Amino acid sequence: MKFINIESDPLDILTTTCKELEDEHKVEFILSYGFASPISPDYINDVIFPVVQEVKDSSDRLPLTVIIGGHPFGAEFRTAYPPVFSYAKNYALQAIREGIGFFERVDPSTAGENIQPILSPSNAVFAELDTEKNILYVLYNIFDIDIETDTSQISTIVGYLIDKYLLYLGFSVSIRDIGENNESAGFIDQIKGFYEKRNKDTNTEISVVKHDIENLQKTLFQKVRKFKELQHRIEAYANADHLERELKQIISRPDVLWADIKDDYLLIATERIHIHKKIRDTLKIFDIGNIMIKVNLNTSEVYFDNLTQRRQGVFHSRASHPHDASSDGSCRMCLGEIAYYIPELIADLELSALTELLLNYARSVNIADVAGKTVFYWPTLEK
């Protein structure tokens, strides 16, 4: 018996079986390790064949090569369930996880002329015999196993393979019963369970990618809108006469004391702001005070800085208006539905229209909401 690239404790199982058969028949086994890959013609010619020739030259025995964990170079492999022996089950599942084609079952119809598939009793292919070169390719790594628990079963399987090998070469042998124990149903369920989990994980990943795409679309829409706003702003700023006319129109209003643009802010000082509200059939006039309206022309944020009086608001006791949404006293307004129109008016530099919108907003309140109810903290005027 000769060994090529084999250093493993489970070798004893194989060598014991081969030794028994060598003593019974005029053969000598050459054992090699295939490293879970196709066996190239160069390996056969340069490594295996010289040892085969040495056996032929030195004895009258027939050299028989057994390659563990390899398959013929160029063999076509098809996805199918591997054998269901317990020793192969772990490797088959591992192979499915890692996508290793080496562990996939061979389709006998695709074997070459000189390749004879060796089938288990349930017709699962787990070895191939090259009848021209007398090489047995064992498609599973039977060395990498738990020897303490599987010794008897592995020994039986190894014997079955070698018996089949000799039978195809014309020797008279009795094929051993390997006892597959009909494990295929449970094994197939395990494989199905693996693919169901993989599909579930894939669907989860699809949902994440879909969410990312939706966010990107939303961001793209916002960027395009911002781009158009900036373009409009450049076009509007380029027309100084337009800006001057807008400011003059604002200042000419009877409810505006003065207006100016400083540090990217439109500033509008108002006359006294009053809110007229009919409550239980009685008209109430709430005196809000004089307000400095500040509009950030870059961010579209609006501030009402009350220059006359402050009252209790929703978030603090120094609110400048019932619409005051700030929690830090900055007087930033909660704009509600009008927030949609402000960026467009700023982009087009329609500042007089913006002023009209904000003054009407300053003179309105909805007492049905929490913020609107704070208007009752402001003083009322006699009619």
mmCIF file of C-alpha atoms in Angstrom:
data_model
loop_
_atom_site.group_PDB
_atom_site.id
_atom_site.type_symbol
_atom_site.label_atom_id
_atom_site.label_comp_id
_atom_site.label_asym_id
_atom_site.label_seq_id
_atom_site.Cartn_x
_atom_site.Cartn_y
_atom_site.Cartn_z
ATOM 1 C CA MET A 1 0.000 0.000 0.000
ATOM 2 C CA LYS A 2 1.335 3.442 -0.916
ATOM 3 C CA PHE A 3 0.323 6.919 0.290
ATOM 4 C CA ILE A 4 0.378 10.295 -1.455
ATOM 5 C CA ASN A 5 -0.355 13.563 0.445
ATOM 6 C CA ILE A 6 -2.080 11.761 3.336
ATOM 7 C CA GLU A 7 -1.349 12.471 7.000
ATOM 8 C CA SER A 8 -4.419 11.703 9.118
ATOM 9 C CA ASP A 9 -5.448 9.465 12.015
ATOM 10 C CA PRO A 10 -8.653 8.183 10.308
ATOM 11 C CA LEU A 11 -6.347 6.695 7.700
ATOM 12 C CA ASP A 12 -6.310 3.518 9.827
ATOM 13 C CA ILE A 13 -9.893 2.730 8.828
ATOM 14 C CA LEU A 14 -9.104 2.929 5.140
ATOM 15 C CA THR A 15 -5.770 1.143 5.350
ATOM 16 C CA THR A 16 -7.231 -1.714 7.400
ATOM 17 C CA THR A 17 -9.959 -2.288 4.824
ATOM 18 C CA CYS A 18 -7.555 -1.998 1.904
ATOM 19 C CA LYS A 19 -5.051 -4.319 3.572
ATOM 20 C CA GLU A 20 -7.698 -7.027 3.974
ATOM 21 C CA LEU A 21 -8.614 -6.798 0.306
ATOM 22 C CA GLU A 22 -4.966 -6.722 -0.787
ATOM 23 C CA ASP A 23 -4.417 -9.955 1.079
ATOM 24 C CA GLU A 24 -7.492 -11.482 -0.587
ATOM 25 C CA HIS A 25 -6.819 -10.269 -4.156
ATOM 26 C CA LYS A 26 -3.676 -9.517 -6.119
ATOM 27 C CA VAL A 27 -3.997 -5.753 -5.899
ATOM 28 C CA GLU A 28 -2.099 -2.878 -4.282
ATOM 29 C CA PHE A 29 -3.867 0.319 -3.290
ATOM 30 C CA ILE A 30 -2.396 3.788 -3.852
ATOM 31 C CA LEU A 31 -4.131 6.258 -1.523
ATOM 32 C CA SER A 32 -4.172 10.020 -2.147
ATOM 33 C CA TYR A 33 -5.928 13.117 -0.806
ATOM 34 C CA GLY A 34 -7.801 15.274 -3.343
ATOM 35 C CA PHE A 35 -8.071 18.490 -1.268
ATOM 36 C CA ALA A 36 -11.748 18.976 -2.228
ATOM 37 C CA SER A 37 -11.032 19.942 -5.820
ATOM 38 C CA PRO A 38 -10.944 18.624 -9.384
ATOM 39 C CA ILE A 39 -7.958 16.395 -10.032
ATOM 40 C CA SER A 40 -6.027 17.756 -12.992
ATOM 41 C CA PRO A 41 -4.459 15.551 -15.698
ATOM 42 C CA ASP A 42 -1.045 16.962 -14.674
ATOM 43 C CA TYR A 43 -1.516 15.645 -11.132
ATOM 44 C CA ILE A 44 -2.454 12.226 -12.482
ATOM 45 C CA ASN A 45 0.484 12.144 -14.929
ATOM 46 C CA ASP A 46 3.156 13.715 -12.689
ATOM 47 C CA VAL A 47 2.200 12.429 -9.225
ATOM 48 C CA ILE A 48 -0.116 9.425 -9.433
ATOM 49 C CA PHE A 49 1.184 7.684 -12.581
ATOM 50 C CA PRO A 50 4.833 7.369 -11.438
ATOM 51 C CA VAL A 51 3.666 5.538 -8.287
ATOM 52 C CA VAL A 52 1.351 3.331 -10.364
ATOM 53 C CA GLN A 53 4.274 2.486 -12.653
ATOM 54 C CA GLU A 54 6.469 1.722 -9.656
ATOM 55 C CA VAL A 55 3.921 -0.820 -8.398
ATOM 56 C CA LYS A 56 3.704 -2.413 -11.846
ATOM 57 C CA ASP A 57 7.496 -2.637 -12.147
ATOM 58 C CA SER A 58 8.069 -4.030 -8.655
ATOM 59 C CA SER A 59 5.238 -6.561 -8.278
ATOM 60 C CA ASP A 60 2.622 -8.609 -10.079
ATOM 61 C CA ARG A 61 -0.209 -6.832 -8.306
ATOM 62 C CA LEU A 62 -2.759 -4.549 -10.014
ATOM 63 C CA PRO A 63 -2.290 -0.922 -8.820
ATOM 64 C CA LEU A 64 -5.606 0.638 -7.763
ATOM 65 C CA THR A 65 -5.683 4.369 -6.937
ATOM 66 C CA VAL A 66 -8.162 5.807 -4.403
ATOM 67 C CA ILE A 67 -8.390 9.619 -4.200
ATOM 68 C CA ILE A 68 -10.303 10.857 -1.148
ATOM 69 C CA GLY A 69 -12.138 14.176 -1.446
ATOM 70 C CA GLY A 70 -11.638 14.849 -5.138
ATOM 71 C CA HIS A 71 -13.366 14.398 -8.462
ATOM 72 C CA PRO A 72 -12.298 13.971 -12.097
ATOM 73 C CA PHE A 73 -11.178 17.133 -13.825
ATOM 74 C CA GLY A 74 -13.868 18.469 -16.165
ATOM 75 C CA ALA A 75 -16.720 16.411 -14.695
ATOM 76 C CA GLU A 76 -20.082 18.149 -14.885
ATOM 77 C CA PHE A 77 -21.683 18.646 -11.483
ATOM 78 C CA ARG A 78 -25.390 19.373 -10.968
ATOM 79 C CA THR A 79 -27.095 20.668 -7.835
ATOM 80 C CA ALA A 80 -28.885 17.812 -6.053
ATOM 81 C CA TYR A 81 -29.095 16.207 -2.630
ATOM 82 C CA PRO A 82 -25.900 14.415 -1.544
ATOM 83 C CA PRO A 83 -25.882 11.018 0.159
ATOM 84 C CA VAL A 84 -27.597 10.956 3.531
ATOM 85 C CA PHE A 85 -25.065 9.007 5.610
ATOM 86 C CA SER A 86 -24.434 10.716 8.909
ATOM 87 C CA TYR A 87 -20.737 11.178 8.104
ATOM 88 C CA ALA A 88 -21.561 13.053 4.909
ATOM 89 C CA LYS A 89 -24.498 15.030 6.232
ATOM 90 C CA ASN A 90 -22.430 17.690 7.995
ATOM 91 C CA TYR A 91 -20.219 18.229 4.978
ATOM 92 C CA ALA A 92 -23.160 18.451 2.637
ATOM 93 C CA LEU A 93 -24.836 21.118 4.781
ATOM 94 C CA GLN A 94 -21.571 23.008 5.116
ATOM 95 C CA ALA A 95 -21.081 22.858 1.369
ATOM 96 C CA ILE A 96 -24.561 24.256 0.717
ATOM 97 C CA ARG A 97 -23.841 27.127 3.071
ATOM 98 C CA GLU A 98 -20.530 27.892 1.416
ATOM 99 C CA GLY A 99 -21.603 27.115 -2.139
ATOM 100 C CA ILE A 100 -18.906 24.495 -2.708
ATOM 101 C CA GLY A 101 -19.776 22.613 -5.879
ATOM 102 C CA PHE A 102 -17.464 19.783 -4.822
ATOM 103 C CA PHE A 103 -20.107 18.457 -2.449
ATOM 104 C CA GLU A 104 -22.923 18.471 -4.977
ATOM 105 C CA ARG A 105 -24.213 15.180 -6.303
ATOM 106 C CA VAL A 106 -23.057 14.032 -9.716
ATOM 107 C CA ASP A 107 -25.653 13.485 -12.420
ATOM 108 C CA PRO A 108 -24.776 10.002 -13.802
ATOM 109 C CA SER A 109 -26.041 10.976 -17.264
ATOM 110 C CA THR A 110 -23.243 13.554 -17.577
ATOM 111 C CA ALA A 111 -20.373 11.231 -16.705
ATOM 112 C CA GLY A 112 -17.711 10.630 -19.361
ATOM 113 C CA GLU A 113 -17.310 7.364 -21.227
ATOM 114 C CA ASN A 114 -14.703 6.030 -18.810
ATOM 115 C CA ILE A 115 -16.383 7.394 -15.675
ATOM 116 C CA GLN A 116 -18.578 4.942 -13.763
ATOM 117 C CA PRO A 117 -20.654 6.571 -10.955
ATOM 118 C CA ILE A 118 -20.772 4.476 -7.785
ATOM 119 C CA LEU A 119 -24.210 4.667 -6.262
ATOM 120 C CA SER A 120 -25.490 3.996 -2.783
ATOM 121 C CA PRO A 121 -28.528 1.683 -2.409
ATOM 122 C CA SER A 122 -30.751 4.798 -2.637
ATOM 123 C CA ASN A 123 -29.028 5.801 -5.918
ATOM 124 C CA ALA A 124 -27.113 8.753 -4.494
ATOM 125 C CA VAL A 125 -23.743 9.183 -6.235
ATOM 126 C CA PHE A 126 -20.902 9.508 -3.771
ATOM 127 C CA ALA A 127 -17.936 8.157 -5.760
ATOM 128 C CA GLU A 128 -16.758 7.853 -9.359
ATOM 129 C CA LEU A 129 -14.559 5.229 -10.953
ATOM 130 C CA ASP A 130 -12.302 5.959 -13.898
ATOM 131 C CA THR A 131 -12.243 2.500 -15.478
ATOM 132 C CA GLU A 132 -9.489 3.483 -17.928
ATOM 133 C CA LYS A 133 -6.955 4.680 -15.329
ATOM 134 C CA ASN A 134 -8.218 2.489 -12.443
ATOM 135 C CA ILE A 135 -8.808 5.520 -10.194
ATOM 136 C CA LEU A 136 -11.605 5.707 -7.611
ATOM 137 C CA TYR A 137 -12.635 9.290 -6.790
ATOM 138 C CA VAL A 138 -14.415 9.424 -3.401
ATOM 139 C CA LEU A 139 -16.467 12.607 -3.533
ATOM 140 C CA TYR A 140 -16.475 13.164 0.253
ATOM 141 C CA ASN A 141 -13.688 13.739 2.704
ATOM 142 C CA ILE A 142 -14.032 10.642 4.862
ATOM 143 C CA PHE A 143 -10.922 11.537 6.878
ATOM 144 C CA ASP A 144 -12.328 14.675 8.500
ATOM 145 C CA ILE A 145 -14.814 12.929 10.800
ATOM 146 C CA ASP A 146 -15.457 12.043 14.426
ATOM 147 C CA ILE A 147 -13.608 8.752 14.712
ATOM 148 C CA GLU A 148 -14.777 8.100 18.271
ATOM 149 C CA THR A 149 -18.424 7.767 17.253
ATOM 150 C CA ASP A 150 -18.382 6.854 13.566
ATOM 151 C CA THR A 151 -15.648 4.217 13.316
ATOM 152 C CA SER A 152 -17.939 1.261 12.627
ATOM 153 C CA GLN A 153 -20.114 3.079 10.102
ATOM 154 C CA ILE A 154 -17.142 4.646 8.282
ATOM 155 C CA SER A 155 -15.424 1.283 8.079
ATOM 156 C CA THR A 156 -18.557 -0.235 6.508
ATOM 157 C CA ILE A 157 -18.896 2.626 3.995
ATOM 158 C CA VAL A 158 -15.214 2.486 3.040
ATOM 159 C CA GLY A 159 -15.529 -1.267 2.536
ATOM 160 C CA TYR A 160 -18.634 -0.758 0.388
ATOM 161 C CA LEU A 161 -16.739 1.686 -1.865
ATOM 162 C CA ILE A 162 -13.732 -0.572 -2.287
ATOM 163 C CA ASP A 163 -15.969 -3.611 -2.905
ATOM 164 C CA LYS A 164 -17.751 -1.689 -5.675
ATOM 165 C CA TYR A 165 -14.365 -0.681 -7.092
ATOM 166 C CA LEU A 166 -13.198 -4.293 -7.327
ATOM 167 C CA LEU A 167 -16.557 -5.485 -8.652
ATOM 168 C CA TYR A 168 -16.413 -3.086 -11.624
ATOM 169 C CA LEU A 169 -12.860 -4.313 -12.361
ATOM 170 C CA GLY A 170 -14.096 -7.911 -12.594
ATOM 171 C CA PHE A 171 -13.127 -9.218 -9.144
ATOM 172 C CA SER A 172 -15.473 -11.518 -7.296
ATOM 173 C CA VAL A 173 -16.588 -9.736 -4.127
ATOM 174 C CA SER A 174 -19.639 -9.571 -1.883
ATOM 175 C CA ILE A 175 -20.951 -6.006 -1.608
ATOM 176 C CA ARG A 176 -21.464 -4.980 2.015
ATOM 177 C CA ASP A 177 -24.715 -3.507 3.306
ATOM 178 C CA ILE A 178 -24.005 0.076 4.329
ATOM 179 C CA GLY A 179 -27.377 0.619 6.067
ATOM 180 C CA GLU A 180 -28.476 4.101 5.050
ATOM 181 C CA ASN A 181 -31.326 4.053 7.613
ATOM 182 C CA ASN A 182 -33.655 6.074 5.387
ATOM 183 C CA GLU A 183 -32.442 9.440 6.695
ATOM 184 C CA SER A 184 -33.200 11.306 3.486
ATOM 185 C CA ALA A 185 -36.531 12.866 4.598
ATOM 186 C CA GLY A 186 -35.050 14.552 7.647
ATOM 187 C CA PHE A 187 -31.972 15.591 5.733
ATOM 188 C CA ILE A 188 -34.016 17.170 2.947
ATOM 189 C CA ASP A 189 -36.055 19.036 5.577
ATOM 190 C CA GLN A 190 -32.822 20.465 6.947
ATOM 191 C CA ILE A 191 -31.807 21.664 3.503
ATOM 192 C CA LYS A 192 -35.245 23.184 2.877
ATOM 193 C CA GLY A 193 -35.069 24.904 6.244
ATOM 194 C CA PHE A 194 -31.716 26.388 5.306
ATOM 195 C CA TYR A 195 -33.054 27.811 2.045
ATOM 196 C CA GLU A 196 -36.193 29.141 3.765
ATOM 197 C CA LYS A 197 -33.983 31.029 6.210
ATOM 198 C CA ARG A 198 -31.819 32.316 3.378
ATOM 199 C CA ASN A 199 -34.925 33.534 1.507
ATOM 200 C CA LYS A 200 -36.194 35.222 4.679
ATOM 201 C CA ASP A 201 -32.851 36.978 5.127
ATOM 202 C CA THR A 202 -32.901 37.996 1.465
ATOM 203 C CA ASN A 203 -36.415 39.432 1.767
ATOM 204 C CA THR A 204 -35.278 41.422 4.803
ATOM 205 C CA GLU A 205 -32.351 42.772 2.817
ATOM 206 C CA ILE A 206 -34.704 43.645 -0.058
ATOM 207 C CA SER A 207 -36.867 45.655 2.367
ATOM 208 C CA VAL A 208 -33.814 47.555 3.619
ATOM 209 C CA VAL A 209 -32.641 48.337 0.078
ATOM 210 C CA LYS A 210 -36.173 49.398 -0.927
ATOM 211 C CA HIS A 211 -36.313 51.734 2.085
ATOM 212 C CA ASP A 212 -32.920 53.175 1.110
ATOM 213 C CA ILE A 213 -34.145 53.759 -2.448
ATOM 214 C CA GLU A 214 -37.246 55.579 -1.171
ATOM 215 C CA ASN A 215 -35.087 57.774 1.059
ATOM 216 C CA LEU A 216 -32.763 58.532 -1.842
ATOM 217 C CA GLN A 217 -35.749 59.462 -4.023
ATOM 218 C CA LYS A 218 -37.037 61.760 -1.283
ATOM 219 C CA THR A 219 -33.602 63.325 -0.864
ATOM 220 C CA LEU A 220 -33.285 63.756 -4.626
ATOM 221 C CA PHE A 221 -36.668 65.525 -4.750
ATOM 222 C CA GLN A 222 -35.598 67.862 -1.929
ATOM 223 C CA LYS A 223 -32.263 68.595 -3.591
ATOM 224 C CA VAL A 224 -33.895 69.356 -6.941
ATOM 225 C CA ARG A 225 -36.339 71.705 -5.228
ATOM 226 C CA LYS A 226 -33.507 73.412 -3.358
ATOM 227 C CA PHE A 227 -31.536 73.710 -6.584
ATOM 228 C CA LYS A 228 -34.452 75.451 -8.265
ATOM 229 C CA GLU A 229 -34.861 77.767 -5.277
ATOM 230 C CA LEU A 230 -31.199 78.762 -5.476
ATOM 231 C CA GLN A 231 -31.479 79.348 -9.201
ATOM 232 C CA HIS A 232 -34.524 81.576 -8.672
ATOM 233 C CA ARG A 233 -32.700 83.412 -5.906
ATOM 234 C CA ILE A 234 -29.698 84.130 -8.118
ATOM 235 C CA GLU A 235 -31.982 85.368 -10.884
ATOM 236 C CA ALA A 236 -33.943 87.532 -8.461
ATOM 237 C CA TYR A 237 -30.875 88.940 -6.690
ATOM 238 C CA ALA A 238 -29.410 89.867 -10.024
ATOM 239 C CA ASN A 239 -32.295 92.318 -10.460
ATOM 240 C CA ALA A 240 -31.557 95.019 -7.874
ATOM 241 C CA ASP A 241 -34.419 97.164 -9.144
ATOM 242 C CA HIS A 242 -36.906 94.392 -8.341
ATOM 243 C CA LEU A 243 -35.592 94.073 -4.776
ATOM 244 C CA GLU A 244 -35.780 97.845 -4.261
ATOM 245 C CA ARG A 245 -39.378 97.925 -5.478
ATOM 246 C CA GLU A 246 -40.323 95.113 -3.130
ATOM 247 C CA LEU A 247 -38.887 96.895 -0.086
ATOM 248 C CA LYS A 248 -40.578 100.195 -1.010
ATOM 249 C CA GLN A 249 -43.892 98.383 -1.387
ATOM 250 C CA ILE A 250 -43.474 96.846 2.076
ATOM 251 C CA ILE A 251 -42.594 100.146 3.719
ATOM 252 C CA SER A 252 -45.584 101.822 2.090
ATOM 253 C CA ARG A 253 -47.981 99.588 3.969
ATOM 254 C CA PRO A 254 -49.889 101.366 6.790
ATOM 255 C CA ASP A 255 -49.278 98.449 9.187
ATOM 256 C CA VAL A 256 -45.468 98.539 8.699
ATOM 257 C CA LEU A 257 -43.155 101.034 10.412
ATOM 258 C CA TRP A 258 -40.039 100.149 8.376
ATOM 259 C CA ALA A 259 -38.350 97.261 6.550
ATOM 260 C CA ASP A 260 -34.795 96.318 5.592
ATOM 261 C CA ILE A 261 -32.529 93.393 4.644
ATOM 262 C CA LYS A 262 -29.504 92.741 6.901
ATOM 263 C CA ASP A 263 -27.292 89.661 7.272
ATOM 264 C CA ASP A 264 -29.602 87.423 5.186
ATOM 265 C CA TYR A 265 -32.662 88.482 7.201
ATOM 266 C CA LEU A 266 -35.692 90.368 6.015
ATOM 267 C CA LEU A 267 -36.662 92.674 8.921
ATOM 268 C CA ILE A 268 -40.170 94.141 9.199
ATOM 269 C CA ALA A 269 -41.174 96.370 12.126
ATOM 270 C CA THR A 270 -44.958 96.324 12.473
ATOM 271 C CA GLU A 271 -47.569 98.644 13.868
ATOM 272 C CA ARG A 272 -49.616 97.329 16.778
ATOM 273 C CA ILE A 273 -50.799 93.780 16.062
ATOM 274 C CA HIS A 274 -54.376 92.998 17.108
ATOM 275 C CA ILE A 275 -56.178 89.686 16.855
ATOM 276 C CA HIS A 276 -59.953 89.919 16.390
ATOM 277 C CA LYS A 277 -61.741 86.797 17.544
ATOM 278 C CA LYS A 278 -65.434 86.140 18.092
ATOM 279 C CA ILE A 279 -65.928 84.100 21.253
ATOM 280 C CA ARG A 280 -69.408 82.995 22.336
ATOM 281 C CA ASP A 281 -70.995 85.626 20.072
ATOM 282 C CA THR A 282 -68.767 88.318 21.581
ATOM 283 C CA LEU A 283 -66.007 89.954 19.541
ATOM 284 C CA LYS A 284 -62.735 90.060 21.451
ATOM 285 C CA ILE A 285 -59.761 92.186 20.404
ATOM 286 C CA PHE A 286 -56.484 90.851 21.765
ATOM 287 C CA ASP A 287 -53.594 93.322 21.946
ATOM 288 C CA ILE A 288 -50.471 91.374 20.900
ATOM 289 C CA GLY A 289 -48.114 94.373 20.620
ATOM 290 C CA ASN A 290 -45.499 95.672 18.210
ATOM 291 C CA ILE A 291 -43.565 92.894 16.496
ATOM 292 C CA MET A 292 -40.263 92.752 14.667
ATOM 293 C CA ILE A 293 -40.771 90.082 11.992
ATOM 294 C CA LYS A 294 -37.493 88.372 11.080
ATOM 295 C CA VAL A 295 -37.311 86.034 8.068
ATOM 296 C CA ASN A 296 -34.144 84.008 7.425
ATOM 297 C CA LEU A 297 -33.804 84.152 3.624
ATOM 298 C CA ASN A 298 -31.570 81.049 3.639
ATOM 299 C CA THR A 299 -33.521 78.697 5.909
ATOM 300 C CA SER A 300 -37.058 80.203 5.554
ATOM 301 C CA GLU A 301 -37.381 80.288 9.366
ATOM 302 C CA VAL A 302 -39.660 83.033 10.720
ATOM 303 C CA TYR A 303 -39.335 84.836 14.069
ATOM 304 C CA PHE A 304 -41.795 87.253 15.742
ATOM 305 C CA ASP A 305 -39.798 89.317 18.235
ATOM 306 C CA ASN A 306 -42.407 91.112 20.375
ATOM 307 C CA LEU A 307 -41.022 94.547 21.225
ATOM 308 C CA THR A 308 -43.896 95.441 23.538
ATOM 309 C CA GLN A 309 -44.902 92.558 25.756
ATOM 310 C CA ARG A 310 -44.427 88.846 26.399
ATOM 311 C CA ARG A 311 -46.962 86.403 27.834
ATOM 312 C CA GLN A 312 -47.357 82.773 28.849
ATOM 313 C CA GLY A 313 -46.999 80.410 25.893
ATOM 314 C CA VAL A 314 -47.090 76.657 25.369
ATOM 315 C CA PHE A 315 -43.431 76.080 26.267
ATOM 316 C CA HIS A 316 -42.393 79.055 28.419
ATOM 317 C CA SER A 317 -43.648 82.258 30.055
ATOM 318 C CA ARG A 318 -41.935 84.663 27.624
ATOM 319 C CA ALA A 319 -43.815 83.850 24.404
ATOM 320 C CA SER A 320 -43.899 86.677 21.868
ATOM 321 C CA HIS A 321 -47.062 85.440 20.117
ATOM 322 C CA PRO A 322 -49.562 82.554 20.497
ATOM 323 C CA HIS A 323 -47.806 80.899 17.524
ATOM 324 C CA ASP A 324 -44.451 80.997 19.373
ATOM 325 C CA ALA A 325 -43.079 77.434 19.025
ATOM 326 C CA SER A 326 -39.684 78.033 20.603
ATOM 327 C CA SER A 327 -38.620 76.331 23.804
ATOM 328 C CA ASP A 328 -35.619 78.612 24.326
ATOM 329 C CA GLY A 329 -37.237 82.032 23.908
ATOM 330 C CA SER A 330 -35.894 82.543 20.385
ATOM 331 C CA CYS A 331 -39.390 83.539 19.132
ATOM 332 C CA ARG A 332 -39.344 81.062 16.240
ATOM 333 C CA MET A 333 -42.873 80.600 14.916
ATOM 334 C CA CYS A 334 -44.816 77.427 14.258
ATOM 335 C CA LEU A 335 -45.979 78.249 10.736
ATOM 336 C CA GLY A 336 -48.451 75.433 10.106
ATOM 337 C CA GLU A 337 -49.779 75.284 6.550
ATOM 338 C CA ILE A 338 -48.164 78.534 5.395
ATOM 339 C CA ALA A 339 -44.709 76.951 5.793
ATOM 340 C CA TYR A 340 -45.112 75.435 2.321
ATOM 341 C CA TYR A 341 -45.430 78.827 0.587
ATOM 342 C CA ILE A 342 -42.637 80.739 2.332
ATOM 343 C CA PRO A 343 -39.629 79.074 0.565
ATOM 344 C CA GLU A 344 -41.186 79.688 -2.852
ATOM 345 C CA LEU A 345 -41.921 83.366 -2.104
ATOM 346 C CA ILE A 346 -38.349 83.834 -0.864
ATOM 347 C CA ALA A 347 -36.906 82.032 -3.891
ATOM 348 C CA ASP A 348 -38.792 84.395 -6.215
ATOM 349 C CA LEU A 349 -38.040 87.369 -3.927
ATOM 350 C CA GLU A 350 -41.737 88.151 -3.734
ATOM 351 C CA LEU A 351 -41.087 89.906 -0.437
ATOM 352 C CA SER A 352 -44.193 92.096 -0.454
ATOM 353 C CA ALA A 353 -46.402 89.042 -0.893
ATOM 354 C CA LEU A 354 -44.442 87.331 1.877
ATOM 355 C CA THR A 355 -45.059 90.311 4.167
ATOM 356 C CA GLU A 356 -48.806 90.204 3.455
ATOM 357 C CA LEU A 357 -48.856 86.469 4.278
ATOM 358 C CA LEU A 358 -46.987 86.907 7.577
ATOM 359 C CA LEU A 359 -48.989 89.925 8.777
ATOM 360 C CA ASN A 360 -52.251 88.064 8.177
ATOM 361 C CA TYR A 361 -50.769 85.130 10.049
ATOM 362 C CA ALA A 362 -49.742 87.396 12.958
ATOM 363 C CA ARG A 363 -53.348 88.665 13.216
ATOM 364 C CA SER A 364 -54.877 85.162 13.312
ATOM 365 C CA VAL A 365 -55.205 82.409 15.879
ATOM 366 C CA ASN A 366 -57.012 79.083 16.221
ATOM 367 C CA ILE A 367 -58.270 78.756 19.789
ATOM 368 C CA ALA A 368 -59.180 75.117 19.157
ATOM 369 C CA ASP A 369 -55.541 74.025 19.514
ATOM 370 C CA VAL A 370 -53.228 74.184 22.522
ATOM 371 C CA ALA A 371 -51.092 77.038 21.203
ATOM 372 C CA GLY A 372 -54.098 79.090 20.097
ATOM 373 C CA LYS A 373 -55.612 78.994 23.589
ATOM 374 C CA THR A 374 -52.658 80.974 24.957
ATOM 375 C CA VAL A 375 -54.097 84.084 23.253
ATOM 376 C CA PHE A 376 -56.207 84.528 26.409
ATOM 377 C CA TYR A 377 -53.026 85.495 28.279
ATOM 378 C CA TRP A 378 -52.798 88.676 26.163
ATOM 379 C CA PRO A 379 -54.746 91.761 27.208
ATOM 380 C CA THR A 380 -57.949 92.755 25.370
ATOM 381 C CA LEU A 381 -59.026 96.181 24.161
ATOM 382 C CA GLU A 382 -62.302 97.891 24.807
ATOM 383 C CA LYS A 383 -64.394 98.246 21.660
#
